[in-house]
Amino acid sequence: MAFSTINSAWLDIGDPTKKELFDLIKSNQDDLDDRVTDLEATIAVESPIIFQVTGPYWLESSPITDAAHLIRVPFNIDLTSARLQIIDDGSAGTLDCDVKYSDDDGSSFSTIFSARPSIANGGGNYGDTTGTLSVTEIDAGDLLRLDIITSMTGNERFILILTWETRA
Amino acid sequence: MISKGIYPRTLNYGLSDSSGSYSMSSSTPAQITNLSQAITTSGNPVFVGLVSASGSSPGYFGIDGTTGGDITFLRDSTAIAEILISNQGSDLIKITPSFWHIDTPAAGSYTYKAYTNANVADTIYIYNMKLFVCEIPIITT
């Protein structure tokens, strides 16, 4: 389906109303609706929130919760998914991550998960897993913080990705 | 939106207790009192060295004799660096210690130690020194 220009000669005063004209109008409306639907789907998926960790974080005592990884959300959003992905495998331990939000400028933080994402060592490079969200509505100005609950020794690169959509 | 966390955020190092007033006269290497320090590394090179223990009690390496002695750094039970200090005279000499070594072990947990030994009948003094170990940070982004 594609947009088709309506022949202006069909619109002259006194011309008969033709079925072809209405077919063309319908076709164009259907085409427009398809395009708008695709566009809505595209713009609804925003660039994800990424917490990126590089280096031997496991040398520090876990849990690591001291706000080293913090983002202030600039507008109302709905979180849609959470994925933890390691880049390099470790030699011991399990990487267990939490993301907490604060709606009081950091006075208190609460988890967004009912089941946190975690990856045990030994599964190879680029292992990934998802977490189960229990909190999805994050308001403009709220803080999101990555906490490392337990570490995977030897792992030095991982990312936690939150996908989201804008919310009015 | 990206939040980047780069580690290490603090220097990964360890500092032993002071050797106090240590002396020995044996040709068999022995660990200097307290100069042992554990560290867990991520695979980067490790600086190992002797530093003065305080600002009020001067630290030094002394040799009383005619030949000298050695300082040996160990990683666990493996000698990784031996440093000769020679005395060709017969008087006590005191050296400001600046003995150090760069070790390159794989990631892991190690205990570094400083040993010393005397040649012939010399006496070695290790006064007011500490063993400093530090993983040299390599920052990637």
PDB file of C-alpha atoms in Angstrom:
ATOM      1  CA  MET A   1       0.000   0.000   0.000  1.00  0.00           C
ATOM      2  CA  ALA A   2       1.228   3.439  -0.827  1.00  0.00           C
ATOM      3  CA  PHE A   3      -0.121   6.948  -1.016  1.00  0.00           C
ATOM      4  CA  SER A   4      -1.721   7.816  -4.349  1.00  0.00           C
ATOM      5  CA  THR A   5      -2.434  11.306  -5.564  1.00  0.00           C
ATOM      6  CA  ILE A   6      -6.087  11.952  -6.343  1.00  0.00           C
ATOM      7  CA  ASN A   7      -6.598  13.156  -9.873  1.00  0.00           C
ATOM      8  CA  SER A   8      -7.814  16.763  -9.543  1.00  0.00           C
ATOM      9  CA  ALA A   9      -9.923  16.294 -12.672  1.00  0.00           C
ATOM     10  CA  TRP A  10     -12.120  13.917 -10.652  1.00  0.00           C
ATOM     11  CA  LEU A  11     -13.006  16.775  -8.319  1.00  0.00           C
ATOM     12  CA  ASP A  12     -14.444  19.213 -10.850  1.00  0.00           C
ATOM     13  CA  ILE A  13     -17.886  20.603 -10.085  1.00  0.00           C
ATOM     14  CA  GLY A  14     -20.548  18.597 -11.814  1.00  0.00           C
ATOM     15  CA  ASP A  15     -18.481  15.449 -12.148  1.00  0.00           C
ATOM     16  CA  PRO A  16     -20.205  12.270 -10.994  1.00  0.00           C
ATOM     17  CA  THR A  17     -19.222  10.745  -7.663  1.00  0.00           C
ATOM     18  CA  LYS A  18     -17.195   7.687  -8.557  1.00  0.00           C
ATOM     19  CA  LYS A  19     -16.469   4.540  -6.566  1.00  0.00           C
ATOM     20  CA  GLU A  20     -12.837   4.808  -7.629  1.00  0.00           C
ATOM     21  CA  LEU A  21     -12.567   8.113  -5.783  1.00  0.00           C
ATOM     22  CA  PHE A  22     -13.761   6.640  -2.505  1.00  0.00           C
ATOM     23  CA  ASP A  23     -11.527   3.607  -2.991  1.00  0.00           C
ATOM     24  CA  LEU A  24      -8.570   5.920  -3.417  1.00  0.00           C
ATOM     25  CA  ILE A  25      -9.493   7.962  -0.340  1.00  0.00           C
ATOM     26  CA  LYS A  26      -9.821   4.765   1.698  1.00  0.00           C
ATOM     27  CA  SER A  27      -6.544   3.441   0.387  1.00  0.00           C
ATOM     28  CA  ASN A  28      -4.781   6.651   1.323  1.00  0.00           C
ATOM     29  CA  GLN A  29      -6.382   6.692   4.780  1.00  0.00           C
ATOM     30  CA  ASP A  30      -5.328   3.089   5.362  1.00  0.00           C
ATOM     31  CA  ASP A  31      -1.821   3.943   4.231  1.00  0.00           C
ATOM     32  CA  LEU A  32      -1.695   6.929   6.558  1.00  0.00           C
ATOM     33  CA  ASP A  33      -2.941   4.882   9.486  1.00  0.00           C
ATOM     34  CA  ASP A  34      -0.314   2.201   8.867  1.00  0.00           C
ATOM     35  CA  ARG A  35       2.439   4.792   8.814  1.00  0.00           C
ATOM     36  CA  VAL A  36       1.213   6.496  11.978  1.00  0.00           C
ATOM     37  CA  THR A  37       0.967   3.155  13.786  1.00  0.00           C
ATOM     38  CA  ASP A  38       4.528   2.246  12.797  1.00  0.00           C
ATOM     39  CA  LEU A  39       5.774   5.648  13.827  1.00  0.00           C
ATOM     40  CA  GLU A  40       4.081   5.433  17.231  1.00  0.00           C
ATOM     41  CA  ALA A  41       5.678   2.063  17.843  1.00  0.00           C
ATOM     42  CA  THR A  42       9.070   3.433  16.886  1.00  0.00           C
ATOM     43  CA  ILE A  43       9.028   6.560  19.003  1.00  0.00           C
ATOM     44  CA  ALA A  44       7.531   4.758  22.003  1.00  0.00           C
ATOM     45  CA  VAL A  45      10.774   2.794  22.405  1.00  0.00           C
ATOM     46  CA  GLU A  46      13.283   5.240  23.823  1.00  0.00           C
ATOM     47  CA  SER A  47      17.010   4.825  24.086  1.00  0.00           C
ATOM     48  CA  PRO A  48      17.428   2.575  27.099  1.00  0.00           C
ATOM     49  CA  ILE A  49      18.886   3.538  30.448  1.00  0.00           C
ATOM     50  CA  ILE A  50      22.287   1.860  30.679  1.00  0.00           C
ATOM     51  CA  PHE A  51      24.325   1.283  33.801  1.00  0.00           C
ATOM     52  CA  GLN A  52      27.821   0.399  32.609  1.00  0.00           C
ATOM     53  CA  VAL A  53      30.451  -0.997  34.972  1.00  0.00           C
ATOM     54  CA  THR A  54      34.111  -1.293  33.990  1.00  0.00           C
ATOM     55  CA  GLY A  55      36.990  -2.580  36.082  1.00  0.00           C
ATOM     56  CA  PRO A  56      37.527  -4.934  39.022  1.00  0.00           C
ATOM     57  CA  TYR A  57      34.519  -3.820  41.075  1.00  0.00           C
ATOM     58  CA  TRP A  58      34.764  -7.129  42.940  1.00  0.00           C
ATOM     59  CA  LEU A  59      37.836  -5.862  44.788  1.00  0.00           C
ATOM     60  CA  GLU A  60      35.442  -3.733  46.814  1.00  0.00           C
ATOM     61  CA  SER A  61      33.328  -5.180  49.578  1.00  0.00           C
ATOM     62  CA  SER A  62      29.823  -5.978  48.445  1.00  0.00           C
ATOM     63  CA  PRO A  63      27.118  -4.870  48.500  1.00  0.00           C
ATOM     64  CA  ILE A  64      28.232  -1.736  46.692  1.00  0.00           C
ATOM     65  CA  THR A  65      25.400   0.699  47.329  1.00  0.00           C
ATOM     66  CA  ASP A  66      27.055   4.045  47.667  1.00  0.00           C
ATOM     67  CA  ALA A  67      25.502   5.745  44.651  1.00  0.00           C
ATOM     68  CA  ALA A  68      28.427   5.361  42.296  1.00  0.00           C
ATOM     69  CA  HIS A  69      25.939   4.613  39.526  1.00  0.00           C
ATOM     70  CA  LEU A  70      23.121   7.129  39.574  1.00  0.00           C
ATOM     71  CA  ILE A  71      20.717   8.621  37.065  1.00  0.00           C
ATOM     72  CA  ARG A  72      18.083  11.308  37.635  1.00  0.00           C
ATOM     73  CA  VAL A  73      15.143  10.639  35.335  1.00  0.00           C
ATOM     74  CA  PRO A  74      14.183  13.840  33.471  1.00  0.00           C
ATOM     75  CA  PHE A  75      10.543  12.966  32.713  1.00  0.00           C
ATOM     76  CA  ASN A  76       7.782  10.547  33.645  1.00  0.00           C
ATOM     77  CA  ILE A  77       8.529   7.079  32.332  1.00  0.00           C
ATOM     78  CA  ASP A  78       7.230   3.537  32.455  1.00  0.00           C
ATOM     79  CA  LEU A  79       9.932   0.916  32.766  1.00  0.00           C
ATOM     80  CA  THR A  80       9.275  -2.002  30.448  1.00  0.00           C
ATOM     81  CA  SER A  81      12.165  -4.426  30.949  1.00  0.00           C
ATOM     82  CA  ALA A  82      15.478  -4.980  32.727  1.00  0.00           C
ATOM     83  CA  ARG A  83      18.377  -6.995  31.383  1.00  0.00           C
ATOM     84  CA  LEU A  84      21.747  -7.748  32.965  1.00  0.00           C
ATOM     85  CA  GLN A  85      24.566  -8.655  30.584  1.00  0.00           C
ATOM     86  CA  ILE A  86      28.163  -9.484  31.363  1.00  0.00           C
ATOM     87  CA  ILE A  87      30.859  -8.966  28.742  1.00  0.00           C
ATOM     88  CA  ASP A  88      33.525 -11.224  30.241  1.00  0.00           C
ATOM     89  CA  ASP A  89      33.003 -14.282  32.398  1.00  0.00           C
ATOM     90  CA  GLY A  90      34.425 -14.426  35.904  1.00  0.00           C
ATOM     91  CA  SER A  91      36.142 -17.146  37.887  1.00  0.00           C
ATOM     92  CA  ALA A  92      34.005 -17.274  41.024  1.00  0.00           C
ATOM     93  CA  GLY A  93      30.828 -15.927  42.550  1.00  0.00           C
ATOM     94  CA  THR A  94      27.549 -14.594  41.231  1.00  0.00           C
ATOM     95  CA  LEU A  95      26.866 -11.123  39.946  1.00  0.00           C
ATOM     96  CA  ASP A  96      23.611 -10.039  41.557  1.00  0.00           C
ATOM     97  CA  CYS A  97      22.396  -6.538  40.772  1.00  0.00           C
ATOM     98  CA  ASP A  98      19.596  -4.365  42.036  1.00  0.00           C
ATOM     99  CA  VAL A  99      18.208  -1.083  40.760  1.00  0.00           C
ATOM    100  CA  LYS A 100      16.588   1.128  43.330  1.00  0.00           C
ATOM    101  CA  TYR A 101      14.594   4.298  42.898  1.00  0.00           C
ATOM    102  CA  SER A 102      14.185   7.287  45.131  1.00  0.00           C
ATOM    103  CA  ASP A 103      11.359   9.802  44.956  1.00  0.00           C
ATOM    104  CA  ASP A 104      12.675  11.880  47.854  1.00  0.00           C
ATOM    105  CA  ASP A 105      16.019  13.097  46.477  1.00  0.00           C
ATOM    106  CA  GLY A 106      17.969  10.148  47.790  1.00  0.00           C
ATOM    107  CA  SER A 107      16.727  10.054  51.368  1.00  0.00           C
ATOM    108  CA  SER A 108      15.450   6.553  50.805  1.00  0.00           C
ATOM    109  CA  PHE A 109      15.708   3.971  48.025  1.00  0.00           C
ATOM    110  CA  SER A 110      13.448   1.049  47.144  1.00  0.00           C
ATOM    111  CA  THR A 111      13.994  -1.761  44.671  1.00  0.00           C
ATOM    112  CA  ILE A 112      12.238  -1.867  41.324  1.00  0.00           C
ATOM    113  CA  PHE A 113      12.461  -5.672  41.204  1.00  0.00           C
ATOM    114  CA  SER A 114      10.400  -8.557  42.496  1.00  0.00           C
ATOM    115  CA  ALA A 115      13.180 -10.822  41.176  1.00  0.00           C
ATOM    116  CA  ARG A 116      16.643  -9.335  40.690  1.00  0.00           C
ATOM    117  CA  PRO A 117      18.776 -10.295  37.681  1.00  0.00           C
ATOM    118  CA  SER A 118      21.821 -12.374  38.559  1.00  0.00           C
ATOM    119  CA  ILE A 119      24.454 -14.314  36.625  1.00  0.00           C
ATOM    120  CA  ALA A 120      26.688 -17.023  38.077  1.00  0.00           C
ATOM    121  CA  ASN A 121      30.259 -17.400  36.875  1.00  0.00           C
ATOM    122  CA  GLY A 122      31.140 -20.186  34.480  1.00  0.00           C
ATOM    123  CA  GLY A 123      28.496 -19.519  31.866  1.00  0.00           C
ATOM    124  CA  GLY A 124      30.884 -17.934  29.403  1.00  0.00           C
ATOM    125  CA  ASN A 125      31.264 -14.462  28.010  1.00  0.00           C
ATOM    126  CA  TYR A 126      28.242 -12.344  27.099  1.00  0.00           C
ATOM    127  CA  GLY A 127      25.867 -14.169  29.415  1.00  0.00           C
ATOM    128  CA  ASP A 128      22.641 -12.298  30.075  1.00  0.00           C
ATOM    129  CA  THR A 129      19.441 -12.572  32.070  1.00  0.00           C
ATOM    130  CA  THR A 130      16.352 -10.544  32.816  1.00  0.00           C
ATOM    131  CA  GLY A 131      14.902  -9.263  36.055  1.00  0.00           C
ATOM    132  CA  THR A 132      11.231  -9.076  37.005  1.00  0.00           C
ATOM    133  CA  LEU A 133       9.984  -5.556  37.559  1.00  0.00           C
ATOM    134  CA  SER A 134       7.695  -4.791  40.471  1.00  0.00           C
ATOM    135  CA  VAL A 135       7.828  -1.014  40.066  1.00  0.00           C
ATOM    136  CA  THR A 136       7.444   0.437  36.599  1.00  0.00           C
ATOM    137  CA  GLU A 137       6.238   4.026  37.064  1.00  0.00           C
ATOM    138  CA  ILE A 138       9.151   6.382  37.608  1.00  0.00           C
ATOM    139  CA  ASP A 139       8.414  10.092  37.829  1.00  0.00           C
ATOM    140  CA  ALA A 140      10.398  13.037  36.560  1.00  0.00           C
ATOM    141  CA  GLY A 141      13.111  13.909  39.047  1.00  0.00           C
ATOM    142  CA  ASP A 142      13.260  10.461  40.617  1.00  0.00           C
ATOM    143  CA  LEU A 143      16.658   8.831  41.031  1.00  0.00           C
ATOM    144  CA  LEU A 144      17.640   5.392  39.753  1.00  0.00           C
ATOM    145  CA  ARG A 145      20.647   3.727  41.354  1.00  0.00           C
ATOM    146  CA  LEU A 146      22.517   0.544  40.493  1.00  0.00           C
ATOM    147  CA  ASP A 147      23.529  -1.562  43.473  1.00  0.00           C
ATOM    148  CA  ILE A 148      25.886  -4.523  43.205  1.00  0.00           C
ATOM    149  CA  ILE A 149      24.578  -6.973  45.780  1.00  0.00           C
ATOM    150  CA  THR A 150      27.145  -9.726  45.196  1.00  0.00           C
ATOM    151  CA  SER A 151      30.141  -9.732  42.872  1.00  0.00           C
ATOM    152  CA  MET A 152      31.549 -12.113  40.295  1.00  0.00           C
ATOM    153  CA  THR A 153      35.291 -12.327  40.840  1.00  0.00           C
ATOM    154  CA  GLY A 154      37.218 -11.749  37.635  1.00  0.00           C
ATOM    155  CA  ASN A 155      34.340 -10.129  35.767  1.00  0.00           C
ATOM    156  CA  GLU A 156      35.311  -6.591  34.784  1.00  0.00           C
ATOM    157  CA  ARG A 157      32.634  -5.466  32.356  1.00  0.00           C
ATOM    158  CA  PHE A 158      28.888  -5.646  32.570  1.00  0.00           C
ATOM    159  CA  ILE A 159      25.858  -3.553  31.751  1.00  0.00           C
ATOM    160  CA  LEU A 160      22.356  -3.379  33.144  1.00  0.00           C
ATOM    161  CA  ILE A 161      19.828  -2.108  30.626  1.00  0.00           C
ATOM    162  CA  LEU A 162      16.418  -0.662  31.458  1.00  0.00           C
ATOM    163  CA  THR A 163      14.021  -0.070  28.581  1.00  0.00           C
ATOM    164  CA  TRP A 164      11.228   2.420  29.046  1.00  0.00           C
ATOM    165  CA  GLU A 165       8.464   4.417  27.447  1.00  0.00           C
ATOM    166  CA  THR A 166       7.419   7.963  28.059  1.00  0.00           C
ATOM    167  CA  ARG A 167       4.374   8.502  30.260  1.00  0.00           C
ATOM    168  CA  ALA A 168       2.178  11.601  30.216  1.00  0.00           C
TER     169      ALA A 168
ATOM    170  CA  MET B   1      20.867   7.838  29.580  1.00  0.00           C
ATOM    171  CA  ILE B   2      24.106   6.167  30.607  1.00  0.00           C
ATOM    172  CA  SER B   3      25.697   5.890  34.027  1.00  0.00           C
ATOM    173  CA  LYS B   4      29.313   4.720  33.927  1.00  0.00           C
ATOM    174  CA  GLY B   5      30.999   3.177  36.951  1.00  0.00           C
ATOM    175  CA  ILE B   6      34.755   2.862  36.676  1.00  0.00           C
ATOM    176  CA  TYR B   7      36.753   0.699  39.066  1.00  0.00           C
ATOM    177  CA  PRO B   8      38.902   0.765  41.082  1.00  0.00           C
ATOM    178  CA  ARG B   9      37.559   3.882  42.744  1.00  0.00           C
ATOM    179  CA  THR B  10      40.277   3.765  45.383  1.00  0.00           C
ATOM    180  CA  LEU B  11      43.901   2.672  45.275  1.00  0.00           C
ATOM    181  CA  ASN B  12      44.247  -1.068  45.885  1.00  0.00           C
ATOM    182  CA  TYR B  13      47.152  -1.175  48.299  1.00  0.00           C
ATOM    183  CA  GLY B  14      48.383  -2.556  51.597  1.00  0.00           C
ATOM    184  CA  LEU B  15      50.888  -1.358  54.173  1.00  0.00           C
ATOM    185  CA  SER B  16      52.451  -3.681  56.721  1.00  0.00           C
ATOM    186  CA  ASP B  17      53.296  -2.934  60.327  1.00  0.00           C
ATOM    187  CA  SER B  18      56.723  -1.529  61.099  1.00  0.00           C
ATOM    188  CA  SER B  19      59.823  -3.689  61.254  1.00  0.00           C
ATOM    189  CA  GLY B  20      60.732  -1.948  64.493  1.00  0.00           C
ATOM    190  CA  SER B  21      64.403  -2.405  65.358  1.00  0.00           C
ATOM    191  CA  TYR B  22      65.183  -5.608  63.490  1.00  0.00           C
ATOM    192  CA  SER B  23      68.652  -7.071  63.146  1.00  0.00           C
ATOM    193  CA  MET B  24      70.148 -10.386  62.116  1.00  0.00           C
ATOM    194  CA  SER B  25      73.551 -11.927  61.340  1.00  0.00           C
ATOM    195  CA  SER B  26      72.715 -15.076  59.456  1.00  0.00           C
ATOM    196  CA  SER B  27      73.461 -15.963  55.883  1.00  0.00           C
ATOM    197  CA  THR B  28      70.139 -17.795  55.783  1.00  0.00           C
ATOM    198  CA  PRO B  29      67.401 -15.447  54.603  1.00  0.00           C
ATOM    199  CA  ALA B  30      64.786 -14.695  57.226  1.00  0.00           C
ATOM    200  CA  GLN B  31      61.616 -12.658  57.112  1.00  0.00           C
ATOM    201  CA  ILE B  32      61.991  -9.218  58.545  1.00  0.00           C
ATOM    202  CA  THR B  33      59.656  -8.734  61.481  1.00  0.00           C
ATOM    203  CA  ASN B  34      56.190  -7.635  60.336  1.00  0.00           C
ATOM    204  CA  LEU B  35      57.204  -7.079  56.721  1.00  0.00           C
ATOM    205  CA  SER B  36      54.420  -9.203  55.261  1.00  0.00           C
ATOM    206  CA  GLN B  37      51.405  -7.837  53.452  1.00  0.00           C
ATOM    207  CA  ALA B  38      48.471  -9.525  51.721  1.00  0.00           C
ATOM    208  CA  ILE B  39      46.718  -8.101  48.675  1.00  0.00           C
ATOM    209  CA  THR B  40      44.056  -9.319  46.228  1.00  0.00           C
ATOM    210  CA  THR B  41      44.748  -8.171  42.708  1.00  0.00           C
ATOM    211  CA  SER B  42      42.841  -8.047  39.439  1.00  0.00           C
ATOM    212  CA  GLY B  43      45.824  -8.907  37.258  1.00  0.00           C
ATOM    213  CA  ASN B  44      47.564  -5.551  36.984  1.00  0.00           C
ATOM    214  CA  PRO B  45      51.257  -5.164  37.922  1.00  0.00           C
ATOM    215  CA  VAL B  46      52.020  -4.820  41.609  1.00  0.00           C
ATOM    216  CA  PHE B  47      54.477  -2.374  43.134  1.00  0.00           C
ATOM    217  CA  VAL B  48      56.374  -3.842  46.096  1.00  0.00           C
ATOM    218  CA  GLY B  49      58.684  -1.645  48.137  1.00  0.00           C
ATOM    219  CA  LEU B  50      60.034  -0.609  51.506  1.00  0.00           C
ATOM    220  CA  VAL B  51      59.011   2.729  52.940  1.00  0.00           C
ATOM    221  CA  SER B  52      59.786   4.560  56.128  1.00  0.00           C
ATOM    222  CA  ALA B  53      57.380   3.718  58.929  1.00  0.00           C
ATOM    223  CA  SER B  54      56.979   7.100  60.558  1.00  0.00           C
ATOM    224  CA  GLY B  55      57.946  10.717  60.540  1.00  0.00           C
ATOM    225  CA  SER B  56      59.686  10.595  63.870  1.00  0.00           C
ATOM    226  CA  SER B  57      61.765   7.393  63.887  1.00  0.00           C
ATOM    227  CA  PRO B  58      64.077   7.334  60.891  1.00  0.00           C
ATOM    228  CA  GLY B  59      63.996   4.209  58.790  1.00  0.00           C
ATOM    229  CA  TYR B  60      67.160   2.703  57.423  1.00  0.00           C
ATOM    230  CA  PHE B  61      68.913  -0.398  56.174  1.00  0.00           C
ATOM    231  CA  GLY B  62      72.246  -0.833  57.972  1.00  0.00           C
ATOM    232  CA  ILE B  63      75.232  -3.078  57.448  1.00  0.00           C
ATOM    233  CA  ASP B  64      77.894  -3.581  60.107  1.00  0.00           C
ATOM    234  CA  GLY B  65      80.695  -5.622  58.555  1.00  0.00           C
ATOM    235  CA  THR B  66      82.898  -5.905  55.525  1.00  0.00           C
ATOM    236  CA  THR B  67      80.747  -7.507  52.873  1.00  0.00           C
ATOM    237  CA  GLY B  68      77.025  -6.802  52.930  1.00  0.00           C
ATOM    238  CA  GLY B  69      73.720  -8.542  52.631  1.00  0.00           C
ATOM    239  CA  ASP B  70      70.564  -8.915  50.588  1.00  0.00           C
ATOM    240  CA  ILE B  71      66.971  -7.841  50.595  1.00  0.00           C
ATOM    241  CA  THR B  72      64.690 -10.356  48.942  1.00  0.00           C
ATOM    242  CA  PHE B  73      61.049  -9.818  48.081  1.00  0.00           C
ATOM    243  CA  LEU B  74      58.805 -12.872  48.047  1.00  0.00           C
ATOM    244  CA  ARG B  75      55.360 -13.428  46.608  1.00  0.00           C
ATOM    245  CA  ASP B  76      53.988 -16.128  48.875  1.00  0.00           C
ATOM    246  CA  SER B  77      56.950 -18.545  48.922  1.00  0.00           C
ATOM    247  CA  THR B  78      58.489 -17.477  45.593  1.00  0.00           C
ATOM    248  CA  ALA B  79      61.413 -15.084  45.522  1.00  0.00           C
ATOM    249  CA  ILE B  80      60.657 -12.397  42.932  1.00  0.00           C
ATOM    250  CA  ALA B  81      63.506  -9.927  43.481  1.00  0.00           C
ATOM    251  CA  GLU B  82      66.849 -10.038  45.261  1.00  0.00           C
ATOM    252  CA  ILE B  83      68.762  -6.835  45.880  1.00  0.00           C
ATOM    253  CA  LEU B  84      72.396  -6.822  46.985  1.00  0.00           C
ATOM    254  CA  ILE B  85      73.657  -4.157  49.350  1.00  0.00           C
ATOM    255  CA  SER B  86      77.447  -4.148  49.573  1.00  0.00           C
ATOM    256  CA  ASN B  87      79.740  -2.770  52.250  1.00  0.00           C
ATOM    257  CA  GLN B  88      83.412  -2.808  51.285  1.00  0.00           C
ATOM    258  CA  GLY B  89      84.569  -1.082  54.450  1.00  0.00           C
ATOM    259  CA  SER B  90      84.430  -2.156  58.034  1.00  0.00           C
ATOM    260  CA  ASP B  91      82.223   0.535  59.514  1.00  0.00           C
ATOM    261  CA  LEU B  92      78.484   0.510  59.987  1.00  0.00           C
ATOM    262  CA  ILE B  93      76.759   2.102  57.010  1.00  0.00           C
ATOM    263  CA  LYS B  94      73.152   3.194  56.951  1.00  0.00           C
ATOM    264  CA  ILE B  95      71.294   3.376  53.689  1.00  0.00           C
ATOM    265  CA  THR B  96      68.109   5.262  53.045  1.00  0.00           C
ATOM    266  CA  PRO B  97      66.001   2.422  51.761  1.00  0.00           C
ATOM    267  CA  SER B  98      64.439   2.745  48.352  1.00  0.00           C
ATOM    268  CA  PHE B  99      64.188  -0.891  47.518  1.00  0.00           C
ATOM    269  CA  TRP B 100      61.316  -1.722  45.257  1.00  0.00           C
ATOM    270  CA  HIS B 101      60.165  -4.107  42.594  1.00  0.00           C
ATOM    271  CA  ILE B 102      57.350  -4.350  40.041  1.00  0.00           C
ATOM    272  CA  ASP B 103      55.717  -7.761  40.100  1.00  0.00           C
ATOM    273  CA  THR B 104      53.372  -9.023  37.386  1.00  0.00           C
ATOM    274  CA  PRO B 105      51.278 -11.843  38.820  1.00  0.00           C
ATOM    275  CA  ALA B 106      47.979 -13.114  37.508  1.00  0.00           C
ATOM    276  CA  ALA B 107      44.848 -11.949  39.280  1.00  0.00           C
ATOM    277  CA  GLY B 108      44.633 -13.496  42.713  1.00  0.00           C
ATOM    278  CA  SER B 109      45.358 -13.163  46.401  1.00  0.00           C
ATOM    279  CA  TYR B 110      48.993 -12.998  47.422  1.00  0.00           C
ATOM    280  CA  THR B 111      51.104 -12.288  50.452  1.00  0.00           C
ATOM    281  CA  TYR B 112      54.251 -10.316  49.814  1.00  0.00           C
ATOM    282  CA  LYS B 113      57.166 -10.533  52.256  1.00  0.00           C
ATOM    283  CA  ALA B 114      60.559  -8.955  52.694  1.00  0.00           C
ATOM    284  CA  TYR B 115      63.452 -11.182  53.756  1.00  0.00           C
ATOM    285  CA  THR B 116      67.029 -10.321  54.468  1.00  0.00           C
ATOM    286  CA  ASN B 117      70.287 -12.121  55.005  1.00  0.00           C
ATOM    287  CA  ALA B 118      73.842 -11.166  55.924  1.00  0.00           C
ATOM    288  CA  ASN B 119      77.006 -12.220  54.185  1.00  0.00           C
ATOM    289  CA  VAL B 120      79.795 -13.810  56.257  1.00  0.00           C
ATOM    290  CA  ALA B 121      79.586 -12.367  59.756  1.00  0.00           C
ATOM    291  CA  ASP B 122      78.032  -9.041  58.970  1.00  0.00           C
ATOM    292  CA  THR B 123      75.030  -7.757  60.864  1.00  0.00           C
ATOM    293  CA  ILE B 124      72.028  -6.382  59.040  1.00  0.00           C
ATOM    294  CA  TYR B 125      69.727  -3.801  60.573  1.00  0.00           C
ATOM    295  CA  ILE B 126      66.266  -2.996  59.303  1.00  0.00           C
ATOM    296  CA  TYR B 127      64.931  -0.165  61.388  1.00  0.00           C
ATOM    297  CA  ASN B 128      61.480   1.382  61.218  1.00  0.00           C
ATOM    298  CA  MET B 129      60.465   0.209  57.773  1.00  0.00           C
ATOM    299  CA  LYS B 130      57.156  -0.944  56.335  1.00  0.00           C
ATOM    300  CA  LEU B 131      56.360  -3.091  53.331  1.00  0.00           C
ATOM    301  CA  PHE B 132      54.149  -1.281  50.823  1.00  0.00           C
ATOM    302  CA  VAL B 133      52.303  -3.195  48.106  1.00  0.00           C
ATOM    303  CA  CYS B 134      50.054  -1.545  45.565  1.00  0.00           C
ATOM    304  CA  GLU B 135      48.277  -2.754  42.441  1.00  0.00           C
ATOM    305  CA  ILE B 136      48.972  -0.283  39.682  1.00  0.00           C
ATOM    306  CA  PRO B 137      45.578   0.834  38.393  1.00  0.00           C
ATOM    307  CA  ILE B 138      44.793   0.639  34.709  1.00  0.00           C
ATOM    308  CA  ILE B 139      41.697   2.655  33.922  1.00  0.00           C
ATOM    309  CA  THR B 140      39.568   1.687  30.962  1.00  0.00           C
ATOM    310  CA  THR B 141      36.357   3.311  29.785  1.00  0.00           C
TER     311      THR B 141
END
